[in-house]
Amino acid sequence: MATVPLSFNIDAPRWDQSTFVGRLKHFLNITDPRTVLVPEEELDRAKALVEGCRAGLVPPGSSQEQLLYAKKLYDSAFHPDSGEKMNLIGRMSFQVPGGMALTGCMLQFYRTVPAVVFWQWVNQSFNAIVNYTNRNAASPISLRQIGVAYVTATSTALATAVGLNLYTKRAPRLLARWVPFAAVAAANCVNIPMMRQQEIINGVTVTDGDNNELGHSRRAAAKGIAQVVVSRITMAAPGMTQPAAAMASGRKVLLGQPCTLACVGGPDLFCLQLVILPIIMERLEKFPFMQRIRVLHGPLQVLLCGGFLLFMVPAACALFPQRCSLALADLEPELRDSIVAKHGDKVPYVYFNKGL
């Protein structure tokens, strides 16, 4: 068994986080859906091992591989700010199984408006949980504030998504092709800031390069939340236009039918039936064996969606560094003056956790 090098730092990134490829490898590691199946006891042991390693108390006989696996479990299940265990539904490692399950429900229940509205409420509720779980936890929020934020975020995002998609019935054909994407973008622009509004109101903790706390910044919060919104919209963008083949054929796209990419404001992490997916299904359905097993078309689309999610979830998370930076000159004047008074010109940038 390999020993742990004396210079080993368990918190040092395994891959260069200043590059997209490095961040992609990092998020492929910690969003691994297999970690969802890890028992709670093993997660707690991983946390204890990571915290022990930070304190220089590595158990005898431990290998570097064991420590890196413990760090993977820790990063997948515990919040980077508070160190508290995140709820299962809100973890990024849950996005593939959760997305596949919701896609299956949307495929099955799309024929009536009440069903579409219900599953869109589930979508937006799921989004709200994910957004709250992956916030900057250094900004406290009360239960009442959580409740108000949830109701406001889900109702506004749902009304926006359904309202815009209803517009497709009377919109020009070319414009209608982009309305579902506009619905998703609008819903994200509402849901994420509402569930993280305390960060905008009170600011997020900013630090120097050595993680020494410098104060709280609302501008840093705004930048972090904006980057999260862009990541989520970018993730949904490839799959949020109706296929040209379907439009050319005059085939109607039912409200909320994911298999044709209508995706009424679909959940940002699982409305990823990329343009490739309907093309694949359209080609497959021409084969005689596929025509004999029509009952399996839905499950097949769900599995294909899961395959896309395996890559798209970490790719979207990797668009921006999680440890975000902001130039000192861009901070609020009072905070900037306070930092300059204490540190002079030694702190050109401040850093903070933007969340996911």
GROMACS .gro file of C-alpha atoms in nm:
model
  356
    1MET     CA    1   0.000   0.000   0.000
    2ALA     CA    2   0.140   0.340  -0.101
    3THR     CA    3   0.207   0.581   0.181
    4VAL     CA    4   0.093   0.941   0.200
    5PRO     CA    5   0.364   1.191   0.100
    6LEU     CA    6   0.461   1.441   0.368
    7SER     CA    7   0.375   1.727   0.131
    8PHE     CA    8   0.024   1.592   0.062
    9ASN     CA    9  -0.248   1.857   0.102
   10ILE     CA   10  -0.596   1.710   0.091
   11ASP     CA   11  -0.752   2.046   0.001
   12ALA     CA   12  -0.518   2.112  -0.289
   13PRO     CA   13  -0.705   2.069  -0.622
   14ARG     CA   14  -0.608   1.755  -0.810
   15TRP     CA   15  -0.656   1.941  -1.138
   16ASP     CA   16  -0.582   2.298  -1.241
   17GLN     CA   17  -0.896   2.495  -1.152
   18SER     CA   18  -0.792   2.790  -1.365
   19THR     CA   19  -0.874   2.593  -1.682
   20PHE     CA   20  -1.205   2.456  -1.805
   21VAL     CA   21  -1.060   2.107  -1.857
   22GLY     CA   22  -0.927   2.101  -1.502
   23ARG     CA   23  -1.261   2.211  -1.359
   24LEU     CA   24  -1.441   1.957  -1.578
   25LYS     CA   25  -1.230   1.673  -1.437
   26HIS     CA   26  -1.299   1.800  -1.086
   27PHE     CA   27  -1.675   1.810  -1.134
   28LEU     CA   28  -1.682   1.478  -1.318
   29ASN     CA   29  -1.529   1.341  -1.000
   30ILE     CA   30  -1.761   1.496  -0.741
   31THR     CA   31  -2.086   1.474  -0.943
   32ASP     CA   32  -2.039   1.099  -0.990
   33PRO     CA   33  -2.397   0.966  -0.939
   34ARG     CA   34  -2.260   0.652  -0.774
   35THR     CA   35  -2.183   0.857  -0.464
   36VAL     CA   36  -2.558   0.891  -0.408
   37LEU     CA   37  -2.563   0.522  -0.310
   38VAL     CA   38  -2.288   0.559  -0.049
   39PRO     CA   39  -2.430   0.495   0.303
   40GLU     CA   40  -2.451   0.787   0.545
   41GLU     CA   41  -2.208   0.618   0.782
   42GLU     CA   42  -1.943   0.599   0.512
   43LEU     CA   43  -1.994   0.967   0.428
   44ASP     CA   44  -1.945   1.055   0.794
   45ARG     CA   45  -1.627   0.847   0.804
   46ALA     CA   46  -1.503   1.027   0.493
   47LYS     CA   47  -1.566   1.363   0.659
   48ALA     CA   48  -1.381   1.256   0.973
   49LEU     CA   49  -1.089   1.134   0.762
   50VAL     CA   50  -1.072   1.461   0.565
   51GLU     CA   51  -1.088   1.673   0.881
   52GLY     CA   52  -0.827   1.453   1.048
   53CYS     CA   53  -0.599   1.488   0.748
   54ARG     CA   54  -0.637   1.866   0.761
   55ALA     CA   55  -0.525   1.855   1.123
   56GLY     CA   56  -0.227   1.637   1.033
   57LEU     CA   57  -0.378   1.326   1.194
   58VAL     CA   58  -0.367   1.071   0.914
   59PRO     CA   59  -0.461   0.721   1.037
   60PRO     CA   60  -0.168   0.478   1.020
   61GLY     CA   61  -0.169   0.267   0.705
   62SER     CA   62  -0.378   0.514   0.505
   63SER     CA   63  -0.291   0.549   0.139
   64GLN     CA   64  -0.314   0.857  -0.077
   65GLU     CA   65  -0.582   0.683  -0.285
   66GLN     CA   66  -0.797   0.630   0.024
   67LEU     CA   67  -0.764   0.995   0.122
   68LEU     CA   68  -0.851   1.114  -0.229
   69TYR     CA   69  -1.160   0.892  -0.234
   70ALA     CA   70  -1.263   1.027   0.107
   71LYS     CA   71  -1.222   1.381  -0.030
   72LYS     CA   72  -1.437   1.289  -0.330
   73LEU     CA   73  -1.716   1.170  -0.101
   74TYR     CA   74  -1.674   1.475   0.118
   75ASP     CA   75  -1.695   1.718  -0.175
   76SER     CA   76  -1.997   1.539  -0.319
   77ALA     CA   77  -2.203   1.544   0.002
   78PHE     CA   78  -2.084   1.828   0.228
   79HIS     CA   79  -2.117   2.200   0.169
   80PRO     CA   80  -1.784   2.374   0.098
   81ASP     CA   81  -1.872   2.672   0.320
   82SER     CA   82  -2.034   2.520   0.627
   83GLY     CA   83  -1.908   2.160   0.609
   84GLU     CA   84  -2.264   2.045   0.678
   85LYS     CA   85  -2.408   1.746   0.498
   86MET     CA   86  -2.628   1.858   0.209
   87ASN     CA   87  -2.972   1.709   0.154
   88LEU     CA   88  -2.966   1.428  -0.099
   89ILE     CA   89  -3.196   1.592  -0.356
   90GLY     CA   90  -2.991   1.910  -0.369
   91ARG     CA   91  -2.654   1.745  -0.429
   92MET     CA   92  -2.508   1.777  -0.777
   93SER     CA   93  -2.436   1.405  -0.770
   94PHE     CA   94  -2.814   1.348  -0.758
   95GLN     CA   95  -2.883   1.540  -1.077
   96VAL     CA   96  -2.848   1.243  -1.314
   97PRO     CA   97  -3.086   1.002  -1.131
   98GLY     CA   98  -3.316   1.288  -1.034
   99GLY     CA   99  -3.319   1.426  -1.386
  100MET     CA  100  -3.390   1.088  -1.538
  101ALA     CA  101  -3.681   1.031  -1.299
  102LEU     CA  102  -3.837   1.367  -1.374
  103THR     CA  103  -3.787   1.323  -1.745
  104GLY     CA  104  -3.970   0.992  -1.724
  105CYS     CA  105  -4.261   1.157  -1.544
  106MET     CA  106  -4.275   1.439  -1.797
  107LEU     CA  107  -4.274   1.187  -2.080
  108GLN     CA  108  -4.558   0.995  -1.921
  109PHE     CA  109  -4.777   1.281  -1.797
  110TYR     CA  110  -4.800   1.552  -2.060
  111ARG     CA  111  -5.144   1.504  -2.213
  112THR     CA  112  -5.343   1.744  -1.993
  113VAL     CA  113  -5.273   2.099  -1.879
  114PRO     CA  114  -5.318   2.011  -1.507
  115ALA     CA  115  -5.060   1.734  -1.544
  116VAL     CA  116  -4.818   1.969  -1.718
  117VAL     CA  117  -4.867   2.236  -1.451
  118PHE     CA  118  -4.815   1.983  -1.172
  119TRP     CA  119  -4.492   1.849  -1.315
  120GLN     CA  120  -4.366   2.198  -1.387
  121TRP     CA  121  -4.431   2.280  -1.021
  122VAL     CA  122  -4.226   1.971  -0.934
  123ASN     CA  123  -3.956   2.096  -1.174
  124GLN     CA  124  -3.937   2.438  -1.016
  125SER     CA  125  -3.951   2.292  -0.664
  126PHE     CA  126  -3.659   2.068  -0.752
  127ASN     CA  127  -3.472   2.368  -0.891
  128ALA     CA  128  -3.545   2.565  -0.574
  129ILE     CA  129  -3.403   2.286  -0.357
  130VAL     CA  130  -3.090   2.262  -0.573
  131ASN     CA  131  -3.044   2.640  -0.573
  132TYR     CA  132  -3.085   2.666  -0.196
  133THR     CA  133  -2.860   2.368  -0.124
  134ASN     CA  134  -2.578   2.502  -0.342
  135ARG     CA  135  -2.595   2.863  -0.226
  136ASN     CA  136  -2.313   3.043  -0.050
  137ALA     CA  137  -2.391   2.910   0.300
  138ALA     CA  138  -2.204   3.193   0.470
  139SER     CA  139  -2.519   3.405   0.422
  140PRO     CA  140  -2.771   3.307   0.696
  141ILE     CA  141  -3.138   3.274   0.608
  142SER     CA  142  -3.436   3.206   0.838
  143LEU     CA  143  -3.706   2.945   0.783
  144ARG     CA  144  -3.958   3.221   0.711
  145GLN     CA  145  -3.730   3.371   0.450
  146ILE     CA  146  -3.680   3.028   0.295
  147GLY     CA  147  -4.057   2.980   0.276
  148VAL     CA  148  -4.121   3.320   0.118
  149ALA     CA  149  -3.834   3.270  -0.127
  150TYR     CA  150  -3.960   2.923  -0.224
  151VAL     CA  151  -4.319   3.035  -0.286
  152THR     CA  152  -4.208   3.341  -0.481
  153ALA     CA  153  -3.947   3.158  -0.684
  154THR     CA  154  -4.159   2.857  -0.780
  155SER     CA  155  -4.481   3.050  -0.852
  156THR     CA  156  -4.311   3.323  -1.056
  157ALA     CA  157  -4.091   3.081  -1.248
  158LEU     CA  158  -4.385   2.848  -1.314
  159ALA     CA  159  -4.608   3.131  -1.435
  160THR     CA  160  -4.329   3.260  -1.659
  161ALA     CA  161  -4.252   2.919  -1.805
  162VAL     CA  162  -4.611   2.811  -1.868
  163GLY     CA  163  -4.715   3.156  -1.990
  164LEU     CA  164  -4.436   3.178  -2.245
  165ASN     CA  165  -4.499   2.827  -2.370
  166LEU     CA  166  -4.870   2.893  -2.411
  167TYR     CA  167  -4.763   3.173  -2.643
  168THR     CA  168  -4.627   2.915  -2.886
  169LYS     CA  169  -4.984   2.840  -2.997
  170ARG     CA  170  -5.013   3.181  -3.163
  171ALA     CA  171  -4.652   3.276  -3.225
  172PRO     CA  172  -4.494   3.265  -3.572
  173ARG     CA  173  -4.339   2.927  -3.639
  174LEU     CA  174  -3.980   3.054  -3.637
  175LEU     CA  175  -4.028   3.250  -3.317
  176ALA     CA  176  -4.211   2.961  -3.151
  177ARG     CA  177  -3.904   2.749  -3.196
  178TRP     CA  178  -3.717   2.966  -2.943
  179VAL     CA  179  -3.996   3.030  -2.693
  180PRO     CA  180  -3.926   2.715  -2.485
  181PHE     CA  181  -3.566   2.826  -2.440
  182ALA     CA  182  -3.683   3.175  -2.342
  183ALA     CA  183  -3.911   3.015  -2.085
  184VAL     CA  184  -3.625   2.820  -1.931
  185ALA     CA  185  -3.399   3.125  -1.927
  186ALA     CA  186  -3.668   3.339  -1.766
  187ALA     CA  187  -3.749   3.074  -1.504
  188ASN     CA  188  -3.382   3.042  -1.412
  189CYS     CA  189  -3.344   3.419  -1.389
  190VAL     CA  190  -3.624   3.418  -1.130
  191ASN     CA  191  -3.572   3.095  -0.937
  192ILE     CA  192  -3.200   3.120  -0.864
  193PRO     CA  193  -3.185   3.483  -0.738
  194MET     CA  194  -3.502   3.436  -0.531
  195MET     CA  195  -3.371   3.130  -0.351
  196ARG     CA  196  -3.040   3.309  -0.289
  197GLN     CA  197  -3.175   3.655  -0.223
  198GLN     CA  198  -3.008   3.683   0.117
  199GLU     CA  199  -2.671   3.683  -0.056
  200ILE     CA  200  -2.777   3.984  -0.262
  201ILE     CA  201  -2.928   4.163   0.039
  202ASN     CA  202  -2.652   4.098   0.292
  203GLY     CA  203  -2.357   4.015   0.067
  204VAL     CA  204  -2.128   3.713   0.072
  205THR     CA  205  -1.808   3.667   0.266
  206VAL     CA  206  -1.501   3.767   0.067
  207THR     CA  207  -1.146   3.667   0.153
  208ASP     CA  208  -0.793   3.733   0.041
  209GLY     CA  209  -0.575   3.476  -0.134
  210ASP     CA  210  -0.497   3.311   0.201
  211ASN     CA  211  -0.865   3.275   0.298
  212ASN     CA  212  -0.854   3.555   0.554
  213GLU     CA  213  -1.199   3.712   0.582
  214LEU     CA  214  -1.220   4.071   0.459
  215GLY     CA  215  -1.590   4.152   0.481
  216HIS     CA  216  -1.920   4.102   0.296
  217SER     CA  217  -1.992   4.216  -0.058
  218ARG     CA  218  -2.323   4.242  -0.242
  219ARG     CA  219  -2.145   4.296  -0.572
  220ALA     CA  220  -1.959   3.969  -0.527
  221ALA     CA  221  -2.292   3.796  -0.458
  222ALA     CA  222  -2.443   3.944  -0.774
  223LYS     CA  223  -2.147   3.826  -0.983
  224GLY     CA  224  -2.160   3.474  -0.839
  225ILE     CA  225  -2.534   3.436  -0.887
  226ALA     CA  226  -2.513   3.575  -1.242
  227GLN     CA  227  -2.251   3.313  -1.330
  228VAL     CA  228  -2.470   3.036  -1.186
  229VAL     CA  229  -2.765   3.159  -1.395
  230VAL     CA  230  -2.549   3.158  -1.709
  231SER     CA  231  -2.428   2.805  -1.632
  232ARG     CA  232  -2.780   2.670  -1.589
  233ILE     CA  233  -2.913   2.842  -1.902
  234THR     CA  234  -2.614   2.726  -2.105
  235MET     CA  235  -2.678   2.373  -1.989
  236ALA     CA  236  -3.037   2.387  -2.108
  237ALA     CA  237  -2.977   2.582  -2.428
  238PRO     CA  238  -2.880   2.296  -2.663
  239GLY     CA  239  -3.203   2.113  -2.592
  240MET     CA  240  -3.447   2.398  -2.570
  241THR     CA  241  -3.542   2.450  -2.933
  242GLN     CA  242  -3.795   2.244  -3.117
  243PRO     CA  243  -3.634   2.022  -3.382
  244ALA     CA  244  -3.653   2.168  -3.731
  245ALA     CA  245  -3.770   1.835  -3.868
  246ALA     CA  246  -4.069   1.835  -3.635
  247MET     CA  247  -4.159   2.191  -3.731
  248ALA     CA  248  -4.117   2.129  -4.102
  249SER     CA  249  -4.349   1.833  -4.081
  250GLY     CA  250  -4.612   2.043  -3.905
  251ARG     CA  251  -4.614   1.800  -3.613
  252LYS     CA  252  -4.756   1.961  -3.300
  253VAL     CA  253  -4.534   1.980  -2.998
  254LEU     CA  254  -4.743   1.921  -2.689
  255LEU     CA  255  -4.694   2.149  -2.391
  256GLY     CA  256  -4.434   1.997  -2.161
  257GLN     CA  257  -4.355   1.696  -2.380
  258PRO     CA  258  -3.982   1.643  -2.323
  259CYS     CA  259  -3.936   1.388  -2.599
  260THR     CA  260  -3.999   1.665  -2.853
  261LEU     CA  261  -3.806   1.922  -2.650
  262ALA     CA  262  -4.101   2.142  -2.561
  263CYS     CA  263  -3.981   2.124  -2.199
  264VAL     CA  264  -4.197   2.392  -2.042
  265GLY     CA  265  -3.933   2.583  -1.855
  266GLY     CA  266  -3.790   2.237  -1.797
  267PRO     CA  267  -3.560   2.179  -1.503
  268ASP     CA  268  -3.230   2.338  -1.583
  269LEU     CA  269  -3.037   2.024  -1.498
  270PHE     CA  270  -3.241   1.769  -1.686
  271CYS     CA  271  -3.408   1.940  -1.979
  272LEU     CA  272  -3.108   1.820  -2.176
  273GLN     CA  273  -3.257   1.613  -2.450
  274LEU     CA  274  -3.011   1.774  -2.685
  275VAL     CA  275  -3.095   1.833  -3.046
  276ILE     CA  276  -2.913   1.504  -3.100
  277LEU     CA  277  -3.171   1.311  -2.897
  278PRO     CA  278  -3.478   1.364  -3.119
  279ILE     CA  279  -3.258   1.301  -3.424
  280ILE     CA  280  -3.139   0.973  -3.274
  281MET     CA  281  -3.493   0.871  -3.182
  282GLU     CA  282  -3.628   0.970  -3.523
  283ARG     CA  283  -3.369   0.752  -3.695
  284LEU     CA  284  -3.414   0.461  -3.455
  285GLU     CA  285  -3.791   0.462  -3.490
  286LYS     CA  286  -3.754   0.380  -3.861
  287PHE     CA  287  -3.612   0.037  -3.778
  288PRO     CA  288  -3.866  -0.248  -3.770
  289PHE     CA  289  -3.751  -0.372  -3.428
  290MET     CA  290  -3.815  -0.026  -3.279
  291GLN     CA  291  -4.163  -0.022  -3.424
  292ARG     CA  292  -4.233  -0.350  -3.247
  293ILE     CA  293  -4.121  -0.222  -2.907
  294ARG     CA  294  -4.294   0.117  -2.894
  295VAL     CA  295  -4.359   0.070  -2.524
  296LEU     CA  296  -3.985   0.101  -2.466
  297HIS     CA  297  -3.941   0.429  -2.654
  298GLY     CA  298  -4.002   0.635  -2.341
  299PRO     CA  299  -3.754   0.444  -2.122
  300LEU     CA  300  -3.497   0.458  -2.402
  301GLN     CA  301  -3.527   0.837  -2.422
  302VAL     CA  302  -3.488   0.858  -2.043
  303LEU     CA  303  -3.169   0.650  -2.060
  304LEU     CA  304  -3.032   0.864  -2.344
  305CYS     CA  305  -3.113   1.175  -2.141
  306GLY     CA  306  -2.920   1.025  -1.849
  307GLY     CA  307  -2.623   0.971  -2.076
  308PHE     CA  308  -2.625   1.338  -2.176
  309LEU     CA  309  -2.660   1.445  -1.814
  310LEU     CA  310  -2.353   1.248  -1.710
  311PHE     CA  311  -2.147   1.494  -1.912
  312MET     CA  312  -2.360   1.809  -1.912
  313VAL     CA  313  -2.393   1.845  -1.533
  314PRO     CA  314  -2.015   1.865  -1.469
  315ALA     CA  315  -1.961   2.063  -1.790
  316ALA     CA  316  -2.208   2.331  -1.682
  317CYS     CA  317  -2.060   2.344  -1.332
  318ALA     CA  318  -1.714   2.387  -1.484
  319LEU     CA  319  -1.795   2.696  -1.691
  320PHE     CA  320  -1.674   2.924  -1.411
  321PRO     CA  321  -1.441   2.863  -1.115
  322GLN     CA  322  -1.631   2.782  -0.797
  323ARG     CA  323  -1.385   3.002  -0.605
  324CYS     CA  324  -1.476   3.320  -0.784
  325SER     CA  325  -1.263   3.635  -0.783
  326LEU     CA  326  -1.349   4.003  -0.799
  327ALA     CA  327  -1.109   4.293  -0.848
  328LEU     CA  328  -1.073   4.522  -0.550
  329ALA     CA  329  -1.172   4.818  -0.768
  330ASP     CA  330  -1.511   4.655  -0.838
  331LEU     CA  331  -1.613   4.623  -0.473
  332GLU     CA  332  -1.848   4.857  -0.290
  333PRO     CA  333  -1.658   5.181  -0.204
  334GLU     CA  334  -1.692   5.137   0.171
  335LEU     CA  335  -1.561   4.779   0.166
  336ARG     CA  336  -1.282   4.870  -0.076
  337ASP     CA  337  -1.173   5.160   0.144
  338SER     CA  338  -1.177   4.935   0.451
  339ILE     CA  339  -0.955   4.676   0.282
  340VAL     CA  340  -0.712   4.938   0.152
  341ALA     CA  341  -0.690   5.097   0.498
  342LYS     CA  342  -0.595   4.763   0.656
  343HIS     CA  343  -0.388   4.599   0.383
  344GLY     CA  344  -0.279   4.874   0.146
  345ASP     CA  345  -0.222   4.742  -0.207
  346LYS     CA  346  -0.152   4.384  -0.095
  347VAL     CA  347  -0.503   4.263  -0.184
  348PRO     CA  348  -0.571   4.331  -0.555
  349TYR     CA  349  -0.845   4.066  -0.570
  350VAL     CA  350  -1.096   3.917  -0.328
  351TYR     CA  351  -1.230   3.563  -0.345
  352PHE     CA  352  -1.560   3.396  -0.257
  353ASN     CA  353  -1.763   3.081  -0.318
  354LYS     CA  354  -2.012   3.151  -0.598
  355GLY     CA  355  -2.212   2.833  -0.528
  356LEU     CA  356  -2.330   2.595  -0.799
   0.00000   0.00000   0.00000
